[in-house]
mmCIF file of C-alpha atoms and ligand atoms in Angstrom:
data_model
loop_
_atom_site.group_PDB
_atom_site.id
_atom_site.type_symbol
_atom_site.label_atom_id
_atom_site.label_comp_id
_atom_site.label_asym_id
_atom_site.label_seq_id
_atom_site.Cartn_x
_atom_site.Cartn_y
_atom_site.Cartn_z
ATOM 1 C CA MET A 1 32.162 107.393 51.649
ATOM 2 C CA GLY A 2 28.656 106.491 52.695
ATOM 3 C CA ASN A 3 26.837 103.741 50.814
ATOM 4 C CA TRP A 4 23.186 104.199 51.677
ATOM 5 C CA LYS A 5 22.160 100.996 49.863
ATOM 6 C CA LEU A 6 18.353 100.620 49.531
ATOM 7 C CA ASN A 7 17.485 103.091 52.274
ATOM 8 C CA GLY A 8 15.991 106.533 52.558
ATOM 9 C CA ASN A 9 13.225 108.773 51.387
ATOM 10 C CA LYS A 10 13.097 112.408 50.334
ATOM 11 C CA ALA A 11 12.846 113.708 53.898
ATOM 12 C CA MET A 12 15.763 111.583 55.067
ATOM 13 C CA VAL A 13 17.945 112.651 52.121
ATOM 14 C CA ALA A 14 17.315 116.305 52.990
ATOM 15 C CA GLN A 15 17.963 115.811 56.725
ATOM 16 C CA LEU A 16 21.077 113.680 56.369
ATOM 17 C CA ILE A 17 22.777 115.782 53.709
ATOM 18 C CA THR A 18 21.985 118.995 55.583
ATOM 19 C CA ALA A 19 23.394 117.537 58.807
ATOM 20 C CA LEU A 20 26.619 116.409 57.103
ATOM 21 C CA GLN A 21 27.489 119.804 55.627
ATOM 22 C CA ALA A 22 29.051 121.169 58.821
ATOM 23 C CA PRO A 23 31.312 118.192 59.626
ATOM 24 C CA ALA A 24 32.421 117.962 55.994
ATOM 25 C CA THR A 25 33.212 121.682 55.882
ATOM 26 C CA GLN A 26 35.087 121.514 59.206
ATOM 27 C CA HIS A 27 37.379 118.767 57.856
ATOM 28 C CA PRO A 28 38.513 120.054 54.452
ATOM 29 C CA ASN A 29 41.380 117.537 54.416
ATOM 30 C CA VAL A 30 38.903 114.626 54.449
ATOM 31 C CA ALA A 31 37.226 113.676 51.162
ATOM 32 C CA VAL A 32 33.560 112.978 51.954
ATOM 33 C CA ALA A 33 31.091 111.362 49.558
ATOM 34 C CA VAL A 34 27.602 109.893 49.779
ATOM 35 C CA CYS A 35 25.982 107.299 47.505
ATOM 36 C CA PRO A 36 22.201 107.586 47.805
ATOM 37 C CA PRO A 37 19.787 105.382 45.854
ATOM 38 C CA VAL A 38 19.645 106.488 42.215
ATOM 39 C CA LEU A 39 16.142 107.980 42.543
ATOM 40 C CA PHE A 40 17.461 110.589 44.973
ATOM 41 C CA LEU A 41 20.532 111.679 43.004
ATOM 42 C CA GLY A 42 18.783 114.741 41.573
ATOM 43 C CA GLN A 43 17.630 115.854 44.997
ATOM 44 C CA ALA A 44 21.065 115.205 46.458
ATOM 45 C CA GLN A 45 22.767 117.115 43.641
ATOM 46 C CA ALA A 46 20.625 120.175 44.380
ATOM 47 C CA LEU A 47 21.337 119.961 48.115
ATOM 48 C CA LEU A 48 25.067 119.599 47.469
ATOM 49 C CA THR A 49 25.490 122.772 45.398
ATOM 50 C CA ASP A 50 28.704 124.454 46.634
ATOM 51 C CA SER A 51 29.240 121.642 49.139
ATOM 52 C CA PRO A 52 32.538 119.800 49.679
ATOM 53 C CA ILE A 53 30.545 116.536 49.807
ATOM 54 C CA ALA A 54 30.832 114.547 46.582
ATOM 55 C CA LEU A 55 28.134 112.371 45.093
ATOM 56 C CA GLY A 56 28.439 108.703 44.195
ATOM 57 C CA ALA A 57 26.173 106.057 42.680
ATOM 58 C CA GLN A 58 25.882 102.469 43.886
ATOM 59 C CA ASP A 59 26.048 100.623 40.565
ATOM 60 C CA VAL A 60 26.264 101.281 36.835
ATOM 61 C CA ASP A 61 25.335 99.464 33.669
ATOM 62 C CA ILE A 62 28.019 98.508 31.155
ATOM 63 C CA HIS A 63 26.035 100.024 28.273
ATOM 64 C CA ASP A 64 25.737 103.676 27.436
ATOM 65 C CA GLN A 65 22.147 103.516 26.189
ATOM 66 C CA GLY A 66 19.690 101.188 24.536
ATOM 67 C CA ALA A 67 17.165 98.470 25.302
ATOM 68 C CA PHE A 68 18.316 97.660 28.829
ATOM 69 C CA THR A 69 15.223 98.045 30.974
ATOM 70 C CA GLY A 70 15.796 99.310 34.468
ATOM 71 C CA GLU A 71 19.469 100.196 34.026
ATOM 72 C CA ASN A 72 21.371 103.467 34.482
ATOM 73 C CA SER A 73 24.423 104.479 32.484
ATOM 74 C CA ALA A 74 27.577 106.261 33.550
ATOM 75 C CA HIS A 75 26.844 109.160 31.193
ATOM 76 C CA MET A 76 23.449 109.633 32.797
ATOM 77 C CA TYR A 77 25.127 109.923 36.189
ATOM 78 C CA THR A 78 27.381 112.705 34.936
ATOM 79 C CA GLU A 79 24.271 114.862 34.407
ATOM 80 C CA PHE A 80 23.559 114.568 38.132
ATOM 81 C CA GLY A 81 26.970 115.668 39.350
ATOM 82 C CA VAL A 82 28.016 112.124 40.223
ATOM 83 C CA GLN A 83 31.788 111.642 40.578
ATOM 84 C CA TYR A 84 32.068 108.110 41.977
ATOM 85 C CA VAL A 85 30.415 104.780 41.197
ATOM 86 C CA LEU A 86 30.632 101.645 43.304
ATOM 87 C CA VAL A 87 31.354 98.574 41.207
ATOM 88 C CA GLY A 88 31.436 94.995 42.395
ATOM 89 C CA HIS A 89 29.872 95.482 45.818
ATOM 90 C CA SER A 90 29.488 92.041 47.372
ATOM 91 C CA GLU A 91 25.704 92.470 47.442
ATOM 92 C CA ARG A 92 25.771 92.945 43.642
ATOM 93 C CA ARG A 93 28.136 90.002 43.210
ATOM 94 C CA THR A 94 26.020 87.721 45.406
ATOM 95 C CA LEU A 95 22.430 88.862 44.859
ATOM 96 C CA HIS A 96 22.776 89.816 41.186
ATOM 97 C CA GLY A 97 25.338 87.246 40.108
ATOM 98 C CA GLU A 98 27.901 89.787 38.950
ATOM 99 C CA SER A 99 31.070 88.055 37.768
ATOM 100 C CA ASP A 100 34.576 89.474 37.959
ATOM 101 C CA ALA A 101 34.359 90.096 34.195
ATOM 102 C CA MET A 102 31.085 92.012 34.573
ATOM 103 C CA VAL A 103 32.581 94.087 37.386
ATOM 104 C CA ALA A 104 35.589 94.890 35.201
ATOM 105 C CA ALA A 105 33.265 96.001 32.386
ATOM 106 C CA LYS A 106 31.415 98.276 34.820
ATOM 107 C CA PHE A 107 34.736 99.684 36.026
ATOM 108 C CA ARG A 108 35.620 100.539 32.432
ATOM 109 C CA ALA A 109 32.171 102.017 31.672
ATOM 110 C CA ALA A 110 32.527 104.325 34.668
ATOM 111 C CA GLN A 111 35.991 105.493 33.655
ATOM 112 C CA ASP A 112 35.004 105.958 30.014
ATOM 113 C CA ALA A 113 32.384 108.464 31.183
ATOM 114 C CA GLY A 114 34.888 110.293 33.383
ATOM 115 C CA LEU A 115 33.657 108.837 36.672
ATOM 116 C CA THR A 116 35.883 107.338 39.351
ATOM 117 C CA PRO A 117 35.042 103.686 39.988
ATOM 118 C CA VAL A 118 35.195 102.423 43.561
ATOM 119 C CA LEU A 119 36.108 98.766 43.081
ATOM 120 C CA CYS A 120 34.741 96.664 45.947
ATOM 121 C CA ILE A 121 36.585 93.436 46.685
ATOM 122 C CA GLY A 122 36.631 91.015 49.577
ATOM 123 C CA GLU A 123 36.297 87.442 50.696
ATOM 124 C CA THR A 124 33.434 85.499 52.249
ATOM 125 C CA LEU A 125 33.597 84.047 55.753
ATOM 126 C CA ALA A 126 34.333 80.569 54.360
ATOM 127 C CA GLN A 127 37.169 81.971 52.255
ATOM 128 C CA PHE A 128 38.503 83.922 55.242
ATOM 129 C CA GLU A 129 38.470 80.815 57.409
ATOM 130 C CA ALA A 130 40.166 78.803 54.668
ATOM 131 C CA GLY A 131 42.966 81.370 54.487
ATOM 132 C CA GLU A 132 42.029 82.365 50.940
ATOM 133 C CA THR A 133 41.648 86.109 51.461
ATOM 134 C CA GLN A 134 44.694 87.157 49.497
ATOM 135 C CA ALA A 135 43.979 84.801 46.601
ATOM 136 C CA VAL A 136 40.397 86.080 46.363
ATOM 137 C CA VAL A 137 41.224 89.795 46.346
ATOM 138 C CA GLU A 138 44.078 89.238 43.884
ATOM 139 C CA ARG A 139 41.730 87.366 41.546
ATOM 140 C CA GLN A 140 39.193 90.201 41.785
ATOM 141 C CA LEU A 141 41.900 92.802 41.089
ATOM 142 C CA HIS A 142 43.474 90.773 38.305
ATOM 143 C CA GLU A 143 40.297 90.761 36.232
ATOM 144 C CA VAL A 144 40.123 94.567 36.253
ATOM 145 C CA ILE A 145 43.835 94.894 35.504
ATOM 146 C CA ALA A 146 43.471 92.469 32.582
ATOM 147 C CA HIS A 147 40.545 94.465 31.129
ATOM 148 C CA CYS A 148 41.582 98.019 31.929
ATOM 149 C CA GLY A 149 45.319 97.984 32.656
ATOM 150 C CA ILE A 150 47.184 98.753 35.857
ATOM 151 C CA GLU A 151 47.252 102.450 34.898
ATOM 152 C CA SER A 152 43.467 102.558 35.273
ATOM 153 C CA PHE A 153 43.995 102.474 39.046
ATOM 154 C CA ALA A 154 45.467 105.968 38.838
ATOM 155 C CA ASN A 155 41.831 107.090 38.597
ATOM 156 C CA ALA A 156 40.065 104.596 40.809
ATOM 157 C CA VAL A 157 39.462 103.789 44.442
ATOM 158 C CA ILE A 158 39.601 100.305 45.961
ATOM 159 C CA ALA A 159 37.315 99.287 48.805
ATOM 160 C CA TYR A 160 38.302 96.160 50.715
ATOM 161 C CA GLU A 161 35.087 94.842 52.234
ATOM 162 C CA PRO A 162 35.290 91.406 53.848
ATOM 163 C CA VAL A 163 31.821 89.973 53.296
ATOM 164 C CA TRP A 164 31.769 88.565 56.846
ATOM 165 C CA ALA A 165 32.083 92.093 58.241
ATOM 166 C CA ILE A 166 29.326 93.719 56.194
ATOM 167 C CA GLY A 167 26.239 94.528 58.234
ATOM 168 C CA THR A 168 27.248 92.000 60.887
ATOM 169 C CA GLY A 169 28.655 94.351 63.504
ATOM 170 C CA LYS A 170 31.930 92.407 63.252
ATOM 171 C CA THR A 171 34.494 94.929 62.054
ATOM 172 C CA ALA A 172 37.793 93.422 60.956
ATOM 173 C CA THR A 173 40.430 94.435 63.473
ATOM 174 C CA PRO A 174 42.692 97.256 62.272
ATOM 175 C CA GLU A 175 45.513 94.710 62.115
ATOM 176 C CA ILE A 176 43.592 92.245 59.928
ATOM 177 C CA ALA A 177 42.407 95.007 57.622
ATOM 178 C CA GLN A 178 45.868 96.550 57.439
ATOM 179 C CA GLY A 179 47.366 93.183 56.504
ATOM 180 C CA VAL A 180 45.011 92.799 53.556
ATOM 181 C CA HIS A 181 45.388 96.436 52.482
ATOM 182 C CA ALA A 182 49.170 96.089 52.500
ATOM 183 C CA ALA A 183 48.895 92.900 50.429
ATOM 184 C CA ILE A 184 46.627 94.665 47.925
ATOM 185 C CA ARG A 185 49.095 97.536 47.604
ATOM 186 C CA ALA A 186 52.031 95.139 47.232
ATOM 187 C CA PHE A 187 50.170 93.214 44.521
ATOM 188 C CA LEU A 188 49.634 96.449 42.579
ATOM 189 C CA ALA A 189 53.192 97.635 43.267
ATOM 190 C CA ASN A 190 54.557 94.594 41.463
ATOM 191 C CA LEU A 191 52.987 96.050 38.341
ATOM 192 C CA ASP A 192 53.351 99.793 38.962
ATOM 193 C CA ALA A 193 54.824 101.204 42.160
ATOM 194 C CA LYS A 194 53.611 104.748 41.538
ATOM 195 C CA VAL A 195 50.017 103.685 40.926
ATOM 196 C CA ALA A 196 50.112 101.420 43.993
ATOM 197 C CA ASP A 197 51.396 104.240 46.143
ATOM 198 C CA GLY A 198 48.746 106.688 44.985
ATOM 199 C CA VAL A 199 45.607 104.566 45.014
ATOM 200 C CA GLN A 200 43.198 105.078 47.921
ATOM 201 C CA ILE A 201 42.223 101.819 49.614
ATOM 202 C CA LEU A 202 39.117 102.124 51.776
ATOM 203 C CA TYR A 203 38.033 99.580 54.369
ATOM 204 C CA GLY A 204 34.342 98.621 54.586
ATOM 205 C CA GLY A 205 32.463 96.402 57.005
ATOM 206 C CA SER A 206 30.625 97.591 60.131
ATOM 207 C CA VAL A 207 32.700 100.773 60.463
ATOM 208 C CA LYS A 208 31.361 103.067 63.192
ATOM 209 C CA GLY A 209 32.402 106.329 64.744
ATOM 210 C CA SER A 210 34.054 104.395 67.555
ATOM 211 C CA SER A 211 36.107 102.092 65.293
ATOM 212 C CA ALA A 212 37.121 104.558 62.568
ATOM 213 C CA ALA A 213 40.155 106.149 64.250
ATOM 214 C CA GLY A 214 41.819 102.777 64.930
ATOM 215 C CA LEU A 215 41.370 101.767 61.296
ATOM 216 C CA PHE A 216 42.528 105.113 59.906
ATOM 217 C CA ALA A 217 45.683 104.951 62.023
ATOM 218 C CA MET A 218 46.896 102.074 59.868
ATOM 219 C CA ALA A 219 49.423 102.878 57.147
ATOM 220 C CA ASP A 220 47.483 101.410 54.230
ATOM 221 C CA ILE A 221 43.919 102.248 55.291
ATOM 222 C CA ASP A 222 43.051 105.474 53.515
ATOM 223 C CA GLY A 223 39.389 105.776 54.438
ATOM 224 C CA ALA A 224 36.155 103.880 54.862
ATOM 225 C CA LEU A 225 33.176 102.748 52.828
ATOM 226 C CA VAL A 226 30.367 102.893 55.347
ATOM 227 C CA GLY A 227 26.936 101.267 55.199
ATOM 228 C CA GLY A 228 24.690 101.325 58.251
ATOM 229 C CA ALA A 229 26.563 104.040 60.135
ATOM 230 C CA ALA A 230 26.335 106.328 57.094
ATOM 231 C CA LEU A 231 22.576 106.556 57.661
ATOM 232 C CA GLN A 232 23.055 108.238 61.037
ATOM 233 C CA ALA A 233 24.349 111.790 60.830
ATOM 234 C CA ASP A 234 26.148 111.694 64.193
ATOM 235 C CA GLU A 235 27.899 108.374 63.440
ATOM 236 C CA PHE A 236 28.980 109.464 59.979
ATOM 237 C CA ALA A 237 30.132 112.823 61.367
ATOM 238 C CA ALA A 238 32.259 110.954 63.917
ATOM 239 C CA ILE A 239 33.832 108.924 61.108
ATOM 240 C CA ILE A 240 34.582 112.126 59.173
ATOM 241 C CA SER A 241 36.170 113.626 62.307
ATOM 242 C CA ALA A 242 38.382 110.548 62.673
ATOM 243 C CA GLY A 243 39.676 110.989 59.119
HETATM 244 O O1 LIG B 1 29.470 99.322 51.218
HETATM 245 C C1 LIG B 1 29.445 99.435 52.608
HETATM 246 C C2 LIG B 1 29.232 98.174 53.278
HETATM 247 O O2 LIG B 1 28.856 97.090 52.555
HETATM 248 C C3 LIG B 1 29.453 98.045 54.704
HETATM 249 O O3 LIG B 1 28.193 98.046 55.277
HETATM 250 O O4 LIG B 1 26.629 98.324 57.125
HETATM 251 O O5 LIG B 1 28.669 96.921 57.419
HETATM 252 O O6 LIG B 1 28.899 99.379 57.257
HETATM 253 P P1 LIG B 1 28.088 98.162 56.879
#
């Protein structure tokens, strides 16, 4: 899944999506999705007609409609063919002050509209160095479980994104990432083994074509949420090929 963040223009959307059609079609066993900025969702939807590439949004409001200037609702996304919505990306948590409770409400709003939330969790560098990774991701998961129930993860994706690896070029090693992914799955399995077994857990943080295969070889790493490398067709194609 490519998270384009605040990048792109109409020409780039057309070029990138066109260039990704062939690699996505050649790897039908790999689920491919792109999350362009909201302004380009209509354009992307048109380009993705009959394409195996799914469409995602980067954020969602908790309300369905009303006096909430600047926001976009989950129901609005459904009119643009959107299937996935990122919730709780660390940039939203940090730059927009989103609390665990707010993230859980967004998760629920997405599911209520029939969308699949991609719950982003992960620790900061200070928390990593203090050995708090597991406590942090469990706290972030707990809030969603408390609001939406463990069964809600039967229709959700988790993205483990250590904040210290995002946009820094420092990918977590496959072993570090695998350790956290396994802990996340074990935490969920304590509540529902079937849900834990079925949920896709993506890794995010400086994933590139050259690092994807090593990550995907790990038992509990089911895919990647890709930022910078998702803006380059050849890099993203290499990640798809590694899937
Ligand atoms: O959501 C994807 C992400 O935050 C990772 O970004 O640029 O490190 O791949 P990047």
